[in-house]
Coordinates of C-alpha atoms and ligand atoms in Angstrom, one line a residue:
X1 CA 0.0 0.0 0.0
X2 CA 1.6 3.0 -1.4
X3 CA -1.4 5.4 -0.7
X4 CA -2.6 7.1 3.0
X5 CA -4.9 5.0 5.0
X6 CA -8.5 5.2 2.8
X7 CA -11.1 7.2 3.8
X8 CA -14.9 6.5 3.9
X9 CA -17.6 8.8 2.2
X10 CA -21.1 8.5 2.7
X11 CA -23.3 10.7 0.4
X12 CA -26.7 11.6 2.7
X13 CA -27.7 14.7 0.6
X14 CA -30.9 13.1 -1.4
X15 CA -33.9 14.3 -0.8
X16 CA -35.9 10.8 -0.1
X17 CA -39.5 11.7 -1.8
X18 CA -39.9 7.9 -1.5
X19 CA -40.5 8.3 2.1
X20 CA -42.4 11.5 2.6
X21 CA -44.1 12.5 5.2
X22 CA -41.2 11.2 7.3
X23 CA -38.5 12.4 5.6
X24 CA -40.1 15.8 5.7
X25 CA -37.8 16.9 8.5
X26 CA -35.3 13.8 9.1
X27 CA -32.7 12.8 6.5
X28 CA -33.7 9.3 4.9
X29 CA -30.4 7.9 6.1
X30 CA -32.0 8.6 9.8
X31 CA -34.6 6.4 9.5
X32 CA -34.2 3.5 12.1
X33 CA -33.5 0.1 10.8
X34 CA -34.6 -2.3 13.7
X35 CA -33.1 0.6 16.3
X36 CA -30.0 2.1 14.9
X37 CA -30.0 4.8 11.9
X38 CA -29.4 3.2 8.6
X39 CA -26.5 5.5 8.4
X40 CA -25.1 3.7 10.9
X41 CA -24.7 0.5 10.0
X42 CA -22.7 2.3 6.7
X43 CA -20.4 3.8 8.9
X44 CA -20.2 0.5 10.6
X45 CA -18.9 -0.8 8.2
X46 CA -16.2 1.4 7.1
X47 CA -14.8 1.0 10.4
X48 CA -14.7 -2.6 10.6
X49 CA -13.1 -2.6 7.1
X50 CA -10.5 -0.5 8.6
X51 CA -11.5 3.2 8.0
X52 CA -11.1 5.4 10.5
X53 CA -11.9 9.0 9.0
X54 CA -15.2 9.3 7.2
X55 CA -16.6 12.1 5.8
X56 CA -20.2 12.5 5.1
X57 CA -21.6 14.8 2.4
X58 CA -25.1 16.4 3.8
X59 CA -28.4 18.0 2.7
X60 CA -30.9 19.8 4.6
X61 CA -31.8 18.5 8.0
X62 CA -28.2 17.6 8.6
X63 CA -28.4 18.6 12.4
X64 CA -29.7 15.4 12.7
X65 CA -27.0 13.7 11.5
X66 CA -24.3 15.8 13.5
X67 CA -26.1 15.0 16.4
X68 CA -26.1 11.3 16.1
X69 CA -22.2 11.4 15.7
X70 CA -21.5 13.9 18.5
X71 CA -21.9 13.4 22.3
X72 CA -25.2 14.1 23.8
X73 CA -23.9 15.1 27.5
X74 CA -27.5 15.9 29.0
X75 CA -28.6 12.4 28.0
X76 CA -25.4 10.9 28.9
X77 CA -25.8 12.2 32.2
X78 CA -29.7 11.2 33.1
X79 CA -28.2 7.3 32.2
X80 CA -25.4 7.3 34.2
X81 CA -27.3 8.4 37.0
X82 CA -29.9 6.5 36.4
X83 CA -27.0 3.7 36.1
X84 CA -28.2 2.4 33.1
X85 CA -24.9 1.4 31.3
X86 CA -26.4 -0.6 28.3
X87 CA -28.3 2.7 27.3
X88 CA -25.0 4.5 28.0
X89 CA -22.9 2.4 25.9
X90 CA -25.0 2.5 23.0
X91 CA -25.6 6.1 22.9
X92 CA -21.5 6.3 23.8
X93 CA -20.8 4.0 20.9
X94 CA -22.0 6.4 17.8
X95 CA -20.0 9.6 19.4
X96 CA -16.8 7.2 19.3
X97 CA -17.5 5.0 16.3
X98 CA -14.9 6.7 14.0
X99 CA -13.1 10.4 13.3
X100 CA -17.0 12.1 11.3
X101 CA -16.7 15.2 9.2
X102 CA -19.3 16.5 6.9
X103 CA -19.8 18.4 4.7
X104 CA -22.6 20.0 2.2
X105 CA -23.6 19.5 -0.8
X106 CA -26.0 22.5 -1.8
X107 CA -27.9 21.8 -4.3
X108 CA -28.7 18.1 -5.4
X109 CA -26.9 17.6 -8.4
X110 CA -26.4 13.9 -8.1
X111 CA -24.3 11.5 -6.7
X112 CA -21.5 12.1 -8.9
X113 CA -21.7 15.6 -8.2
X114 CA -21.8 14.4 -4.2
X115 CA -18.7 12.8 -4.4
X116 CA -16.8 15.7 -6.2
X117 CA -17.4 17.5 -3.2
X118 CA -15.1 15.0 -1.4
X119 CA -12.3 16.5 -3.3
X120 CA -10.7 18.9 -0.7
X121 CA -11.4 16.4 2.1
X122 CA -10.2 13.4 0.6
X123 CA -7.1 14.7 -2.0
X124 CA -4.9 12.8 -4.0
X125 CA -5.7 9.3 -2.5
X126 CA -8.4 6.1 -3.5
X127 CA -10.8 6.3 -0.8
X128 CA -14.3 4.0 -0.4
X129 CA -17.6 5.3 -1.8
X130 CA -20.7 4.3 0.7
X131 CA -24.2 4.4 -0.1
X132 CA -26.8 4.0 2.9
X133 CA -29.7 2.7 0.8
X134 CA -27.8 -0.8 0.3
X135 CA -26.5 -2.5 3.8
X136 CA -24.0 -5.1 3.6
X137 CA -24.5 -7.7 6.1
X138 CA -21.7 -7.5 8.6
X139 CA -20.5 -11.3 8.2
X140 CA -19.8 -10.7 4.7
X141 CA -16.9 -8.9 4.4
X142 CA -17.4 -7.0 1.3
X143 CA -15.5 -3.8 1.2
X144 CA -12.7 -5.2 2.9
X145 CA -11.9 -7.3 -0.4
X146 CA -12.3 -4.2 -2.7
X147 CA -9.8 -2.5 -0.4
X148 CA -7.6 -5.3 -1.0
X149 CA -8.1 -5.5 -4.6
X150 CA -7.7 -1.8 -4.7
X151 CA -4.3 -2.6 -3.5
X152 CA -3.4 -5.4 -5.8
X153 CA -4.8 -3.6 -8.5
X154 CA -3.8 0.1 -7.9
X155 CA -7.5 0.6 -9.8
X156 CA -11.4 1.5 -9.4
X157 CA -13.0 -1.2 -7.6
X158 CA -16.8 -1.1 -7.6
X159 CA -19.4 -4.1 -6.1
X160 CA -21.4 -5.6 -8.6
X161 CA -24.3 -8.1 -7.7
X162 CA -26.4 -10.3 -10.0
X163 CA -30.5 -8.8 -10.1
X164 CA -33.4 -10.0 -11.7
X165 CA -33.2 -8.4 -15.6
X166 CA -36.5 -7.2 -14.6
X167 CA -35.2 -4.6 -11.9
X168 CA -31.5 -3.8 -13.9
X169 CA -33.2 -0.5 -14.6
X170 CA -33.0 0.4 -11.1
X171 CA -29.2 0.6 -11.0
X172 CA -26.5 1.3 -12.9
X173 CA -25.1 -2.0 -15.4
X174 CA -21.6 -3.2 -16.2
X175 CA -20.7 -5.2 -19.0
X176 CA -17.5 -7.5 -17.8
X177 CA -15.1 -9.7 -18.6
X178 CA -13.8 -12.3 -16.3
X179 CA -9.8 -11.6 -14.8
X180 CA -7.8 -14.4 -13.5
X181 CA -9.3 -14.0 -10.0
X182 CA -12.8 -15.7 -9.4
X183 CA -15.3 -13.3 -8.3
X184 CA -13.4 -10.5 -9.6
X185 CA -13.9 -9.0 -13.1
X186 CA -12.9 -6.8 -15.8
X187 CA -15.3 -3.9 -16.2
X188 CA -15.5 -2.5 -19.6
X189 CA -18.5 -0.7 -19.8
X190 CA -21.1 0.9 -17.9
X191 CA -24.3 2.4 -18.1
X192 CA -26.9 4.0 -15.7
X193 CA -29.7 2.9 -15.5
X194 CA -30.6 1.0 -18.5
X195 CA -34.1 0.0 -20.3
X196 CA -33.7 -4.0 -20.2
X197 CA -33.4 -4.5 -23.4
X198 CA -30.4 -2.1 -23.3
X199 CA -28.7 -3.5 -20.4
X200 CA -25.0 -4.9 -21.0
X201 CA -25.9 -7.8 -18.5
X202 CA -27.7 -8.6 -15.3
X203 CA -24.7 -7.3 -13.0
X204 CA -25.8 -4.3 -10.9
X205 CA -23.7 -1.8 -9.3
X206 CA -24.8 -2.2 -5.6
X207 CA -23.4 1.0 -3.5
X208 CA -19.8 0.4 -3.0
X209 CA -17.3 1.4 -4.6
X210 CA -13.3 2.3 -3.9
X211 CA -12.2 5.1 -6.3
X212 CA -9.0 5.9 -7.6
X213 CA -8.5 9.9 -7.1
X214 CA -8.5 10.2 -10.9
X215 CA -12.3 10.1 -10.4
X216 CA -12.4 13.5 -9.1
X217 CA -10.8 15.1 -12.6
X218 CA -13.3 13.0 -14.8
X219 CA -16.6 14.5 -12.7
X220 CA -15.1 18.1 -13.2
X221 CA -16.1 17.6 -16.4
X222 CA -18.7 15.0 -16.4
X223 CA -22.3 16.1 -18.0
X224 CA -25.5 15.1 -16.5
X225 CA -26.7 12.3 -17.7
X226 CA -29.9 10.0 -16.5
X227 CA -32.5 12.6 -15.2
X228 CA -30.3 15.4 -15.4
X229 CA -27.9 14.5 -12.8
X230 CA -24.1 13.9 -12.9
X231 CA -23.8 10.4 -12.2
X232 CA -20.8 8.2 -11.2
X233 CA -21.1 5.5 -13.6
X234 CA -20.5 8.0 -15.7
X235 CA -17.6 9.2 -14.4
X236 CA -16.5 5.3 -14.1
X237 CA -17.3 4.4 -17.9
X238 CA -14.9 7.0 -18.5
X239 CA -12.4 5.2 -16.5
X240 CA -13.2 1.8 -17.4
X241 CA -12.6 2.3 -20.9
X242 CA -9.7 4.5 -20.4
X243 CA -5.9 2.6 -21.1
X244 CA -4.3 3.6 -18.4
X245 CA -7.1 3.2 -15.8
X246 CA -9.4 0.8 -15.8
X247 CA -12.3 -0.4 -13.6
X248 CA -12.8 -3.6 -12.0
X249 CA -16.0 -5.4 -9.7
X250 CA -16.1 -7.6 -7.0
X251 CA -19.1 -9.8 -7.9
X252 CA -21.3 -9.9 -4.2
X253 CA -23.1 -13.2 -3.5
X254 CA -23.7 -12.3 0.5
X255 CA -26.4 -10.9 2.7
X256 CA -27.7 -7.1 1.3
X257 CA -30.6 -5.0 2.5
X258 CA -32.2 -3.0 0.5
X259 CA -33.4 0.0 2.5
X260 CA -34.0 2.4 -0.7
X261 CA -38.0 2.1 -1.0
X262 CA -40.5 1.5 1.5
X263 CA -41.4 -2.3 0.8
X264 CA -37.8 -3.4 0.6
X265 CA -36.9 -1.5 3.9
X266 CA -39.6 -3.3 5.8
X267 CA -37.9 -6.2 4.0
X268 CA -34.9 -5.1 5.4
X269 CA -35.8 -4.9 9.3
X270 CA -37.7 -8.0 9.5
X271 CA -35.0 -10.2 8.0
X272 CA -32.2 -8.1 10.6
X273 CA -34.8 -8.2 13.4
X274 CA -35.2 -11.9 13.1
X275 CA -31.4 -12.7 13.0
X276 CA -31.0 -10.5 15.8
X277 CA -30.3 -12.1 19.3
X278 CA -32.6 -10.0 21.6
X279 CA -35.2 -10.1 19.0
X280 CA -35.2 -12.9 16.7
X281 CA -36.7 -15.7 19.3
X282 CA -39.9 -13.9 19.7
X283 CA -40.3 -12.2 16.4
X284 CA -39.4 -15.6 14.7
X285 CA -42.5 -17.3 15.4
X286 CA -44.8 -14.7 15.2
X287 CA -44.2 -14.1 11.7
X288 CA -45.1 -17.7 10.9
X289 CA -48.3 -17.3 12.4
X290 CA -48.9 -14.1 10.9
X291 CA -47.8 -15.1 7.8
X292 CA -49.9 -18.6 8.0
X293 CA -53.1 -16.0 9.0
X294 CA -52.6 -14.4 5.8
Ligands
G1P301 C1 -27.2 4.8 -7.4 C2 -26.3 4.7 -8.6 C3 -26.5 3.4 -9.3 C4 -26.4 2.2 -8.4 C5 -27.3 2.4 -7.1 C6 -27.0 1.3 -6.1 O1 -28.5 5.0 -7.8 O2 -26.5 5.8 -9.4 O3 -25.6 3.2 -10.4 O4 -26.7 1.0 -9.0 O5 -27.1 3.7 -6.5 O6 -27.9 1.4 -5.0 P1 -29.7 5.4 -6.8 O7 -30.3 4.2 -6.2 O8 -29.1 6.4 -5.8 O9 -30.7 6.1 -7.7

């Protein structure tokens, strides 16, 4: 490793219409999965990959989001005398979890426009690219193996997973070629996106990627593209077909939660409630028979 440690950013800017009225004043990436912000369990992850420093780019409502990372001393205090030290550690934990910065984006441009605005923060080093609608279960180690790909490869590493050809135009499509590793591919084209009949294959970008600090000179002049925004796969087709940079994917097979639209987010906390320990033996059998009343 030739580079600084990697950094984490975590785009929260978006405006989540999907979930109005309760993202009317709270950031989507607020909104509790089981009991902990789905933002999070993104941050959670970084850190257990290894990132320390993560920098999270903001919309409106971000107070919310500062507050979650920074000490709450009045509350603190009530549980400690109280002596509740379960409470206390888990409100201790997010203040601690890693070294948060954030800043904002202004106006919603896009994602690729989100992560441009990592520029000053991140500077001339690959850093991790984090999106809270997709959780990665934390038993599958994904982002650790891009890091280390990263590494091998000293290029873009984005995770791809396989999706019904029925949803493809939900996310952005690679078309690939295999490399010598399994699981790890070639990227040489992508598109956001796609009808799917125009879709290079079934391989969906699923929201992690590690990005080569070229990235930031291809989105100064990227165009928008789907819906008017300045995407990333944009930015990334321009590096995946470009000689001297090159993309690659790490093909996921694990455990992902979907938290971007309402159905798949009460998906989301039923399958991570029922796993969970304090949770799972009572909610277990009540969904069978709530599901057998149906
Ligand atoms: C974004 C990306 C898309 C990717 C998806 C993964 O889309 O633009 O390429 O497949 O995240 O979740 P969004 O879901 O933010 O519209």
């Amino acid at each position: 490793m030739s580079h600084k440690p990697f950094k984490a950013v975590i785009p929260a800017a978006g405006l989540g219409t999907r979930f109005l009225p309760a993202t009317k004043a709270m950031p989507k990436e607020m909104l509790p999965v089981v009991d902990k912000p789905a933002i999070q369990y993104v941050v959670e992850e970084a850190v257990h990959a290894g990132i320390e420093d993560v920098l999270i780019i903001i919309g409106r409502n971000k107070n919310n989001i500062a507050n979650h990372f920074d000490s709450m001393p009045e509350l603190e205090e009530k549980l400690r005398q109280k002596g509740d030290s379960d409470k206390l550690a888990k409100v201790e934990h997010s203040n601690d979890l890693a070294d948060i910065h954030l800043v904002r984006q202004g106006e919603p441009k896009g994602l690729g426009h989100a992560v441009l605005r990592a520029r000053a923060h991140v500077g001339d080093h690959p850093f991790a690219v984090l999106l809270g609608d997709d959780l990665i279960d934390e038993r599958d180690p994904l982002l650790t193996t891009m890091l280390a790909e990263y590494d091998k490869r000293g290029a873009t590493v984005i995770a791809l997973m396989e999706v019904d050809p029925d949803s493809i135009h939900l996310y952005g499509a690679a078309a690939i070629e295999p490399t010598e590793t399994d699981g790890v591919v070639r990227v040489t084209g992508l598109v956001e996106k796609p009808r799917k009949e125009d879709a290079p294959s079934n391989l969906a970008i699923i929201g992690r990627y590690v990005l080569s600090p070229d990235v930031f000179d291809v989105l100064e002049h990227t165009e928008p593209g789907k819906g008017g925004e300045i995407q990333l796969t944009d930015a990334l087709q321009e590096l995946a077909t470009d000689t001297n940079a090159g993309v690659y994917g790490v093909v996921f097979s694990g455990r992902r939660y979907d938290t971007g639209d309402r159905l798949d987010y009460i998906k989301a906390i039923v399958q991570l409630a029922s796993d969970r320990e304090d949770l799972g033996p009572d909610l277990r059998p009540w969904l069978k028979d709530f599901a057998a009343g149906l």
